CSV table of C-alpha atoms in Angstrom, one decimal:
chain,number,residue,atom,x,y,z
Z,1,UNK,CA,8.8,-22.3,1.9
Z,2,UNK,CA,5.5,-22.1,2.2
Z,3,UNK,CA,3.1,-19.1,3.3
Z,4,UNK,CA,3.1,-20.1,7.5
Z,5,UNK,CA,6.9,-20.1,7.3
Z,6,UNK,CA,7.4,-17.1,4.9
Z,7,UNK,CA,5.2,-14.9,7.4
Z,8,UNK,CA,7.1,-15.9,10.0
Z,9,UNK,CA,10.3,-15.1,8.4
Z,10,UNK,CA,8.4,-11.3,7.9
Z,11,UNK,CA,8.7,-8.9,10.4
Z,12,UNK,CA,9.3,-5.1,10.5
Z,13,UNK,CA,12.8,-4.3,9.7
Z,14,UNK,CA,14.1,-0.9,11.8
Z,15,UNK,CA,17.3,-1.2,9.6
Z,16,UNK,CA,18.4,-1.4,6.4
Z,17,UNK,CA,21.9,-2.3,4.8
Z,18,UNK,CA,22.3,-0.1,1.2
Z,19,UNK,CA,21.7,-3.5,-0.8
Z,20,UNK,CA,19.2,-2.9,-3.4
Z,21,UNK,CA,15.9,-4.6,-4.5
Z,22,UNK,CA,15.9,-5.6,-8.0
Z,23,UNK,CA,13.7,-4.3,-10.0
Z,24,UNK,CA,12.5,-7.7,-11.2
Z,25,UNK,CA,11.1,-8.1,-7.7
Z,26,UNK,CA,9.9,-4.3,-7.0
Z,27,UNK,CA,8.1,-4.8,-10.5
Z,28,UNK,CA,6.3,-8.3,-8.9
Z,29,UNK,CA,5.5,-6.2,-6.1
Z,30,UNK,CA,3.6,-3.7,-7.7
Z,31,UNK,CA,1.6,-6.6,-9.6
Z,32,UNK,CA,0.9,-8.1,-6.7
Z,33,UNK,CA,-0.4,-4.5,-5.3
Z,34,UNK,CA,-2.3,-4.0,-8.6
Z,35,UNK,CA,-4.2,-7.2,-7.8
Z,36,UNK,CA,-5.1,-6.8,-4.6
Z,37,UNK,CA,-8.7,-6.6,-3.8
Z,38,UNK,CA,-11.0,-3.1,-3.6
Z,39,UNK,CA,-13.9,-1.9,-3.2
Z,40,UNK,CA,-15.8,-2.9,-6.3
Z,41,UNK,CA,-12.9,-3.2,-8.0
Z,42,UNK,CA,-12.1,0.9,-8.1
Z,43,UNK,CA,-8.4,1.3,-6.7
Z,44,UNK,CA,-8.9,4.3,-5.6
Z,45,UNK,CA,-5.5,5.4,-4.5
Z,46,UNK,CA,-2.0,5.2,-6.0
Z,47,UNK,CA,1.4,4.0,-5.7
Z,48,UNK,CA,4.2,6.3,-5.5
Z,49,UNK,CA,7.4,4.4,-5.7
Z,50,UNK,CA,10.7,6.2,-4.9
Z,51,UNK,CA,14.1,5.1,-5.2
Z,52,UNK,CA,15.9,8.5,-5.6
Z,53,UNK,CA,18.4,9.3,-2.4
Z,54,UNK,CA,17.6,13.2,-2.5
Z,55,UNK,CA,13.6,12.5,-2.4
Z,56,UNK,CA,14.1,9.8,-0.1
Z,57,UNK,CA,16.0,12.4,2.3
Z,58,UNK,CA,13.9,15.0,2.2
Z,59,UNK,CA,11.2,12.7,3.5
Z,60,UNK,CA,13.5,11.3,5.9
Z,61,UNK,CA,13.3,14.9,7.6
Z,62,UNK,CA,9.2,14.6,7.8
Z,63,UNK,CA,9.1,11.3,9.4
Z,64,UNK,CA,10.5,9.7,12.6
Z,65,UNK,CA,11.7,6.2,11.2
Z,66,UNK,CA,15.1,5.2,9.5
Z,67,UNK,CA,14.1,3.0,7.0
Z,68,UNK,CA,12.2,6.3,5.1
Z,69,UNK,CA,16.2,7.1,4.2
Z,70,UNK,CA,17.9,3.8,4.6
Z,71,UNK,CA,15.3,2.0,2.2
Z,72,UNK,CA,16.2,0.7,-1.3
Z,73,UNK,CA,12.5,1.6,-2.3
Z,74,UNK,CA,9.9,3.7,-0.9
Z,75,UNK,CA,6.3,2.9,-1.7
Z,76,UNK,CA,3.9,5.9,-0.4
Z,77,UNK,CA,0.2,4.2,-0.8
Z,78,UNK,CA,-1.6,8.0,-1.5
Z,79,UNK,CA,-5.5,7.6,-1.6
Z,80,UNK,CA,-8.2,9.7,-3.1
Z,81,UNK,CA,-9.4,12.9,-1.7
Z,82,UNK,CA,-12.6,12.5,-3.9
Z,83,UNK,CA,-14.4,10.6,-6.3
Z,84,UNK,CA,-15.7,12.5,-9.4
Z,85,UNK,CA,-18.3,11.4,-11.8
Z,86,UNK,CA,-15.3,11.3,-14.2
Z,87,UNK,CA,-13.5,8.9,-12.2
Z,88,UNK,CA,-16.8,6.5,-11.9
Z,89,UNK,CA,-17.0,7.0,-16.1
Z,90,UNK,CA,-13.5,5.8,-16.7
Z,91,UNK,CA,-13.7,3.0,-14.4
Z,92,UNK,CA,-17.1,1.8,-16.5
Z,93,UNK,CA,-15.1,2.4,-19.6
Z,94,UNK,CA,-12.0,0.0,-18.2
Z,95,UNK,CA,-14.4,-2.9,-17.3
Z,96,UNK,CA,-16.2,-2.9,-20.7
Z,97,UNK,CA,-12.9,-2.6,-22.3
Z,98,UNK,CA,-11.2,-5.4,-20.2
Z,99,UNK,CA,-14.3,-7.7,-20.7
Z,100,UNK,CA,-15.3,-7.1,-24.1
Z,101,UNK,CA,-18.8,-6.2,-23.4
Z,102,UNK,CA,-21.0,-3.3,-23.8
Z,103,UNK,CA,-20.4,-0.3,-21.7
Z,104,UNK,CA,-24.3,0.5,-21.3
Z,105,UNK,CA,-24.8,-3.4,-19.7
Z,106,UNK,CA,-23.0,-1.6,-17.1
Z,107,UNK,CA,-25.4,1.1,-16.3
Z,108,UNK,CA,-26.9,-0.4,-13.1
Z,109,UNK,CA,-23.5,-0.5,-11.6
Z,110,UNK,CA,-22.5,2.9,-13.1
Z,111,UNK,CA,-25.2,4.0,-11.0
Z,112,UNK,CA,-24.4,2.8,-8.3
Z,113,UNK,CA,-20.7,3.6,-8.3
Z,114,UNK,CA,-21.7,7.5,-9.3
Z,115,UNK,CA,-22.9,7.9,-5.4
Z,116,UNK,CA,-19.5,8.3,-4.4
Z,117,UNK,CA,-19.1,11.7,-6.4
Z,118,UNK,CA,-22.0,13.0,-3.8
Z,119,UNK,CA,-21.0,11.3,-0.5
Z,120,UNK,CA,-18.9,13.5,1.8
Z,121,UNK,CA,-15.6,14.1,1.6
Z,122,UNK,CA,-14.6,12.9,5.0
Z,123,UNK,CA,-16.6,9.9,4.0
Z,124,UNK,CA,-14.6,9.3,0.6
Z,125,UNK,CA,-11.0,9.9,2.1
Z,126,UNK,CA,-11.6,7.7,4.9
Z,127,UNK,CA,-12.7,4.7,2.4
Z,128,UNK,CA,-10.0,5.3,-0.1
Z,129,UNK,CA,-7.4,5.0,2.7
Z,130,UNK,CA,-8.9,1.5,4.2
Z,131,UNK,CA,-8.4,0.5,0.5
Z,132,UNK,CA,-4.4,1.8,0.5
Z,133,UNK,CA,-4.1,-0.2,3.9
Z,134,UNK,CA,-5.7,-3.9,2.3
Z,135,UNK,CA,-3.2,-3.2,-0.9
Z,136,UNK,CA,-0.2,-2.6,2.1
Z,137,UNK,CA,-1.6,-5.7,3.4
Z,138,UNK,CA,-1.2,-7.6,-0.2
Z,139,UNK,CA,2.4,-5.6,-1.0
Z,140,UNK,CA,3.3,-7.3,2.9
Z,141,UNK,CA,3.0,-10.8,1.8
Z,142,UNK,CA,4.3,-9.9,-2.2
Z,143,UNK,CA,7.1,-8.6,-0.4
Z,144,UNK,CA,8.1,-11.8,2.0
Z,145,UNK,CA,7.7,-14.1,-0.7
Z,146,UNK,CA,10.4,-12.8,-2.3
Z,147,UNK,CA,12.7,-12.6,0.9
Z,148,UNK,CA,12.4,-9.1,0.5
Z,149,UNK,CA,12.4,-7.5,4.0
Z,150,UNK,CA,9.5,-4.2,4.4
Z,151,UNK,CA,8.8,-2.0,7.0
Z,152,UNK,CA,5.3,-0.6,7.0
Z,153,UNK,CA,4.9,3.1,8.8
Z,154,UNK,CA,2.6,5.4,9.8
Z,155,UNK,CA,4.7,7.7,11.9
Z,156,UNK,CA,5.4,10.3,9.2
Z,157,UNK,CA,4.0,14.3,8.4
Z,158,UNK,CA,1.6,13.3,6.0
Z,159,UNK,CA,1.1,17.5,5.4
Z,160,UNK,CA,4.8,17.1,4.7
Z,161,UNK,CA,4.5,14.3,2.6
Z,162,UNK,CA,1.9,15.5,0.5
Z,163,UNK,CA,3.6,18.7,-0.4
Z,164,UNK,CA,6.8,17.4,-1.1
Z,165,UNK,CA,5.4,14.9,-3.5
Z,166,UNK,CA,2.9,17.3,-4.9
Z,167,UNK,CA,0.4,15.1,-4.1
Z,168,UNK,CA,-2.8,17.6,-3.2
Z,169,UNK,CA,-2.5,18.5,-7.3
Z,170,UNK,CA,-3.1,15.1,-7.9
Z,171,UNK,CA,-6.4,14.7,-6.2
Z,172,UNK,CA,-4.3,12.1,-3.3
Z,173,UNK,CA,-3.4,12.7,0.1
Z,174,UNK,CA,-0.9,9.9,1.4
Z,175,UNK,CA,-2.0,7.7,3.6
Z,176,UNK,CA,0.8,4.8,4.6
Z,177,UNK,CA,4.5,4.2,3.6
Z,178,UNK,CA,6.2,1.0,3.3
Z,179,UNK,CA,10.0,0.7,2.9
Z,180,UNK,CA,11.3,-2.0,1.1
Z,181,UNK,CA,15.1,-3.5,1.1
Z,182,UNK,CA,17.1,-5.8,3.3
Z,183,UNK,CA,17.4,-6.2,6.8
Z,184,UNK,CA,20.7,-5.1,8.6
Z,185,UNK,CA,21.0,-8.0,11.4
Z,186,UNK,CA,24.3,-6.4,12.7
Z,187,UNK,CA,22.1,-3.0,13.5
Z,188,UNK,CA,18.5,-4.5,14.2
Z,189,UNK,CA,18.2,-6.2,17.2
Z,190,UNK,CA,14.8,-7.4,16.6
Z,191,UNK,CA,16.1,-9.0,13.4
Z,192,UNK,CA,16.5,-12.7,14.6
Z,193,UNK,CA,13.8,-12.3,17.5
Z,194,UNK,CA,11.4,-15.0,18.1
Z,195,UNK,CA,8.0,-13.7,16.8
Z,196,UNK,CA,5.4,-12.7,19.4
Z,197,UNK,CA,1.3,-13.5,18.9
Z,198,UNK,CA,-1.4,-14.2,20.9
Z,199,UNK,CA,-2.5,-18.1,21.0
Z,200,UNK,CA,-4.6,-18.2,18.0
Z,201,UNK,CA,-7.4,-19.3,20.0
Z,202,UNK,CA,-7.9,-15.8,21.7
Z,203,UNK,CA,-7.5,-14.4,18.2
Z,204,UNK,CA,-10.2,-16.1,16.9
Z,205,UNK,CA,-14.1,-16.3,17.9
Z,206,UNK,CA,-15.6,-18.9,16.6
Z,207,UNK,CA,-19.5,-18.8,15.8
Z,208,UNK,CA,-20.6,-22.5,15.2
């Protein structure tokens, strides 16, 4: 199938049967994520990836969809709250280290990456959470290539969230949830809907 037909076969599943994902797949999905572009490369947010029933409940109660519950995997994207000087230093470190290269050829970008540990916070956690959201988008497609079905949601207590998880201690603050497992078509009644988009012509402006 190819990537036209797989994202039309995509859509947001409101239910779930209790048929797990493999890890084999969940594992591809989280590569995928771990690929996905950033901001200069910095990934600044994490993946928390929950498969136990009793988590998974208790953030059922703080959010207003099934699929938080009904899910065979629940991936909370949780971004940044900050960006310290130490964060910019181990980042440096990685790309030397990846890349076999000096760390000080990387002082000009150093520099410029450090200018996040003064910009405001607002500033910071509203950038790291438009990085979570183009990694959902990434985990979207990983996940419909496998003919794994995914729901993505914002409607959730992300106050609640965060404490359950323990996620302010972390320096992350979560910022969208996608459920992954496998659509119940008996329960869903969007589940063999036609898809509905605009003509792609009023999507699109083109600037010739």
């Amino acid at each position: 199938m190819n990537l036209i037909d797989t994202l039309n076969w995509r859509y947001a599943a409101k239910r779930m049967t209790s048929e797990k994902v493999s890890d084999e797949k969940v594992t591809e999905i989280l590569e995928a994520i771990n690929l996905t572009a950033t901001s200069a490369g910095m990934q600044p947010f994490r993946v928390i990836v929950i498969s136990d029933p009793e988590i998974k409940q208790k953030l059922q109660a703080a959010s207003f969809n099934p699929q938080v519950s009904e899910s065979s995997h629940l991936l909370v994207f949780a971004s940044y709250t900050h960006v310290s000087q130490a964060h910019v230093d181990e980042y440096i470190s990685l790309v030397a280290n990846t890349r076999n290269i000096p760390v000080e050829s990387l002082n000009d970008f150093k520099e410029k990456l450090s200018g996040f540990a003064s910009m405001p916070e607002e500033f910071v956690k509203n950038w790291a959470a438009r990085q979570a959201y183009i990694a959902l988008g990434t985990a979207l497609v990983a996940a419909a290539n496998l003919k794994v079905d995914s729901t993505p949601m914002e409607g959730f207590d992300n106050a609640a969230f965060d404490e359950i998880l323990g996620l302010k201690e972390k320096g992350l603050q979560s910022a969208v949830i996608l459920a992954l497992g496998y659509r119940d078509e008996g329960a869903d009644f969007l589940s063999k809907a036609k898809k509905v988009r605009i003509p792609l012509d009023e999507l699109t402006i083109t600037l010739n």
